[in-house]
């Protein structure tokens, strides 16, 4: 059975899945699932993912797997996107948990408010409150990349010595930060890292907003 991906093209969490599958040249069928039209809120979809969210993957044996970062881990095992030593593995997870707790809830949510649902007026307080927290997350990333560069440890990545699933996870909403009102002007190391990601074979940026 071919791998199926239920995803919304304008969602960074879903774009992570497209990136890992495209980098690894794994064939799959993409089923466009627009949450703006409540496509995940049906009884049929809830049978596949009780949490009613995309991305959702159906593996070759028919098993369903939700959660973008769990999906990244599933496909990355045994590839260059999942390092082999224990400490690097833990560092990759460190950045992936950071992404879901400190980064995505600020950058993805403001992008959704501004560019997906166009609801800045209705959600002004939440939108404004996300800026200091989102810029704090970007500063943590910038400082990590700067320190790695200054230590002369080769190309700066998050967690491993080469691009890993931590980089894919963080790339998803960082490369479209401007669509949520965030500027990367003061983050030169982040901009350089985005450029490195965009040179990976099979790479794509998110097209829709
Ligand atoms: N932690 C989840 C978050 C997934 C998520 O929030 N998906 C959104 C689209 S980006 C969704 O499906 N929302 C549907 C809804 O809230 O009705 C992941 O990383 O996969």
Short mmCIF file of C-alpha atoms in Angstrom, two decimals, residues 8-131:
data_model
loop_
_atom_site.label_atom_id
_atom_site.label_comp_id
_atom_site.label_asym_id
_atom_site.label_seq_id
_atom_site.Cartn_x
_atom_site.Cartn_y
_atom_site.Cartn_z
CA UNK A 8 -3.03 21.14 4.34
CA UNK A 9 -0.47 22.69 1.96
CA UNK A 10 -0.45 25.98 3.86
CA UNK A 11 0.35 24.27 7.21
CA UNK A 12 3.96 24.18 8.37
CA UNK A 13 3.31 21.06 10.45
CA UNK A 14 2.11 19.35 7.26
CA UNK A 15 4.97 20.77 5.19
CA UNK A 16 7.44 19.01 7.52
CA UNK A 17 6.03 15.68 6.30
CA UNK A 18 6.29 16.69 2.65
CA UNK A 19 9.92 17.73 3.21
CA UNK A 20 11.13 14.50 4.85
CA UNK A 21 9.37 12.34 2.24
CA UNK A 22 10.72 14.44 -0.65
CA UNK A 23 14.27 14.56 0.78
CA UNK A 24 14.20 10.77 1.15
CA UNK A 25 12.49 10.28 -2.25
CA UNK A 26 9.74 8.19 -0.62
CA UNK A 27 6.63 8.04 -2.85
CA UNK A 28 3.33 9.08 -1.25
CA UNK A 29 -0.17 10.27 -2.03
CA UNK A 30 -1.04 13.72 -0.63
CA UNK A 31 -4.68 14.19 0.30
CA UNK A 32 -5.36 17.92 0.63
CA UNK A 33 -7.30 18.45 3.84
CA UNK A 34 -8.36 22.04 4.52
CA UNK A 35 -8.95 22.69 8.20
CA UNK A 36 -10.55 26.04 7.28
CA UNK A 37 -13.46 23.97 5.96
CA UNK A 38 -13.37 21.73 9.06
CA UNK A 39 -12.20 18.77 6.98
CA UNK A 40 -10.64 17.13 10.05
CA UNK A 41 -13.80 17.48 12.16
CA UNK A 42 -15.75 14.71 10.43
CA UNK A 43 -16.58 11.36 12.00
CA UNK A 44 -14.66 9.65 9.19
CA UNK A 45 -11.49 11.66 9.90
CA UNK A 46 -11.75 11.20 13.68
CA UNK A 47 -11.73 7.43 13.14
CA UNK A 48 -8.25 7.87 11.61
CA UNK A 49 -7.03 10.49 14.13
CA UNK A 50 -9.07 10.99 17.29
CA UNK A 51 -7.34 14.37 17.77
CA UNK A 52 -8.86 15.62 14.48
CA UNK A 53 -5.68 17.28 13.18
CA UNK A 54 -3.38 17.13 10.20
CA UNK A 55 -0.78 16.01 9.35
CA UNK A 56 -1.83 12.37 9.44
CA UNK A 57 0.03 9.57 7.68
CA UNK A 58 -1.14 6.09 6.76
CA UNK A 59 1.85 3.75 6.61
CA UNK A 60 2.30 0.87 4.15
CA UNK A 61 0.63 -1.62 6.53
CA UNK A 62 -2.44 0.59 6.98
CA UNK A 63 -1.44 2.01 10.39
CA UNK A 64 -2.28 5.67 11.04
CA UNK A 65 0.37 7.99 12.53
CA UNK A 66 -0.44 11.61 13.53
CA UNK A 67 1.81 14.37 15.03
CA UNK A 68 4.29 15.99 12.67
CA UNK A 69 7.40 15.43 14.76
CA UNK A 70 6.55 11.77 15.44
CA UNK A 71 6.08 11.32 11.69
CA UNK A 72 9.49 12.95 11.07
CA UNK A 73 11.09 10.52 13.53
CA UNK A 74 9.40 7.50 11.94
CA UNK A 75 10.77 8.24 8.48
CA UNK A 76 14.18 9.57 9.62
CA UNK A 77 15.32 6.44 11.46
CA UNK A 78 18.19 4.80 9.60
CA UNK A 79 18.79 7.91 7.47
CA UNK A 80 21.14 10.90 7.71
CA UNK A 81 18.31 12.96 9.23
CA UNK A 82 18.53 11.00 12.52
CA UNK A 83 22.02 11.01 14.07
CA UNK A 84 23.54 7.85 15.46
CA UNK A 85 25.09 8.92 18.75
CA UNK A 86 22.94 9.16 21.86
CA UNK A 87 23.74 12.75 22.77
CA UNK A 88 23.00 14.05 19.26
CA UNK A 89 19.73 12.11 19.26
CA UNK A 90 18.79 13.75 22.56
CA UNK A 91 19.79 17.20 21.21
CA UNK A 92 17.59 16.68 18.14
CA UNK A 93 14.68 15.84 20.44
CA UNK A 94 15.55 18.85 22.60
CA UNK A 95 15.01 21.17 19.60
CA UNK A 96 11.89 19.34 18.45
CA UNK A 97 10.26 19.74 21.88
CA UNK A 98 11.36 23.39 21.87
CA UNK A 99 9.72 23.78 18.47
CA UNK A 100 6.37 22.46 19.68
CA UNK A 101 6.34 24.31 23.02
CA UNK A 102 8.14 27.62 22.49
CA UNK A 103 8.24 28.28 18.75
CA UNK A 104 5.22 26.85 16.90
CA UNK A 105 2.63 28.19 19.37
CA UNK A 106 3.89 31.75 18.67
CA UNK A 107 5.01 31.80 15.03
CA UNK A 108 2.44 29.36 13.62
CA UNK A 109 -0.42 30.83 15.61
CA UNK A 110 0.33 34.41 14.53
CA UNK A 111 0.68 33.25 10.92
CA UNK A 112 -2.70 31.53 11.19
CA UNK A 113 -4.27 34.63 12.74
CA UNK A 114 -2.73 36.98 10.13
CA UNK A 115 -2.50 35.00 6.89
CA UNK A 116 -4.68 31.88 7.12
CA UNK A 117 -7.81 33.07 8.94
CA UNK A 118 -7.36 36.88 8.64
CA UNK A 119 -8.57 37.41 12.20
CA UNK A 120 -6.09 39.93 13.66
CA UNK A 121 -8.91 42.29 14.71
CA UNK A 122 -10.79 39.55 16.58
CA UNK A 123 -7.66 38.02 18.20
CA UNK A 124 -5.60 41.21 18.75
CA UNK A 125 -4.56 40.51 22.38
CA UNK A 126 -3.39 36.96 21.62
CA UNK A 127 -1.62 38.11 18.45
CA UNK A 128 0.24 40.92 20.26
CA UNK A 129 1.18 38.72 23.23
CA UNK A 130 2.80 36.19 20.91
CA UNK A 131 5.46 38.63 19.65
#
